[in-house]
XYZ file of C-alpha atoms in Angstrom:
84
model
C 7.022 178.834 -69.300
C 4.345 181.502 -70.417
C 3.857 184.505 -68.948
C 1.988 187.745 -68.273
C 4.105 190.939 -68.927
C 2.665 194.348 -67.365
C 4.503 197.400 -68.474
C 5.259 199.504 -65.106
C 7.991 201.900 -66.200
C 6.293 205.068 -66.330
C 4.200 204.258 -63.021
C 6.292 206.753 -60.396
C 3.729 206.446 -57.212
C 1.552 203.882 -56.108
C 3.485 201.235 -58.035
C 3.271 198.341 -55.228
C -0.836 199.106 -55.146
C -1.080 199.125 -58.884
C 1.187 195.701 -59.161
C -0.526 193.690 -56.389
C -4.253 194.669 -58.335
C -2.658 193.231 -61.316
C -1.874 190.246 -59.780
C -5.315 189.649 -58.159
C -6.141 189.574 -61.885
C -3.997 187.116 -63.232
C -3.745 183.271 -63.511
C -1.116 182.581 -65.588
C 1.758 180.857 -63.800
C 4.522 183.913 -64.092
C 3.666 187.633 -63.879
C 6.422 189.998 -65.277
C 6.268 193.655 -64.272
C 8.393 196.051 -66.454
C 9.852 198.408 -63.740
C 12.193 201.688 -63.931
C 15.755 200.558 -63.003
C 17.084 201.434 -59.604
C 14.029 200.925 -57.564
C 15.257 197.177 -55.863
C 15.162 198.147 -52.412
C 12.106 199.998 -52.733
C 9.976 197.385 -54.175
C 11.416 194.723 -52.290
C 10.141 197.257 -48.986
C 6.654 197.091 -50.452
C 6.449 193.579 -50.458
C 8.126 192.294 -47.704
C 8.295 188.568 -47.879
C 5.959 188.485 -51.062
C 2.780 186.612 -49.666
C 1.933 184.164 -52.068
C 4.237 185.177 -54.798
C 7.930 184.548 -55.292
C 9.822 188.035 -56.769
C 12.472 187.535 -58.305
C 14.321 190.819 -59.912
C 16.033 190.472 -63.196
C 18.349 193.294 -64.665
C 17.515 194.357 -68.351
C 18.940 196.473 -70.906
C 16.886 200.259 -69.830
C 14.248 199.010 -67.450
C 14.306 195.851 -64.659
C 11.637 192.846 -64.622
C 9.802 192.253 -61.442
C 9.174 188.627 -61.823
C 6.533 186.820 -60.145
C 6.053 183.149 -59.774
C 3.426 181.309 -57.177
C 4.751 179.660 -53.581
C 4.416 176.161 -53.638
C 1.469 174.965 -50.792
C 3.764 173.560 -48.318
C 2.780 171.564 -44.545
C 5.768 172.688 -42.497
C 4.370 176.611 -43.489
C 1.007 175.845 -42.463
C 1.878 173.960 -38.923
C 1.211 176.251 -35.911
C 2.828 175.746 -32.509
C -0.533 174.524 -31.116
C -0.679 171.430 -33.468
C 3.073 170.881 -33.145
């Protein structure tokens, strides 16, 4: 699968801001974000449950990806207690 890498390493604020822009931008099926290692729990903080974006978070050798893949349209999600 192809995708769209975005070197983030020496971004130290406003890293969540500057990733979802890129992302507005893209329309390739995966988006990988080069990110300093050791910042899991604060990314993960920033996005919360991701929107319309999986994350996945891969360990590499001096920096971590920040791998983003789109959420499958599904009906259950888009069922609301009033149509139920």
């Amino acid at each position: 699968m192809k995708s769209k890498i975005f070197d983030m390493r020496s971004v130290t604020c406003g890293l969540v801001p500057a990733i979802v822009a890129q992302l507005g931008e893209v329309s390739e099926p995966v988006v990988d974000f080069h990110i300093r290692p050791g910042i899991r729990e604060e990314i993960m903080s920033g996005f919360g449950s991701g929107g319309d974006w999986n994350i996945e978070i891969i360990t590499d050798l001096g920096f971590d990806v920040l791998r983003f893949t789109p959420k499958e349209c599904s009906v259950v999600s888009s069922l609301n207690i009033v149509e139920y």
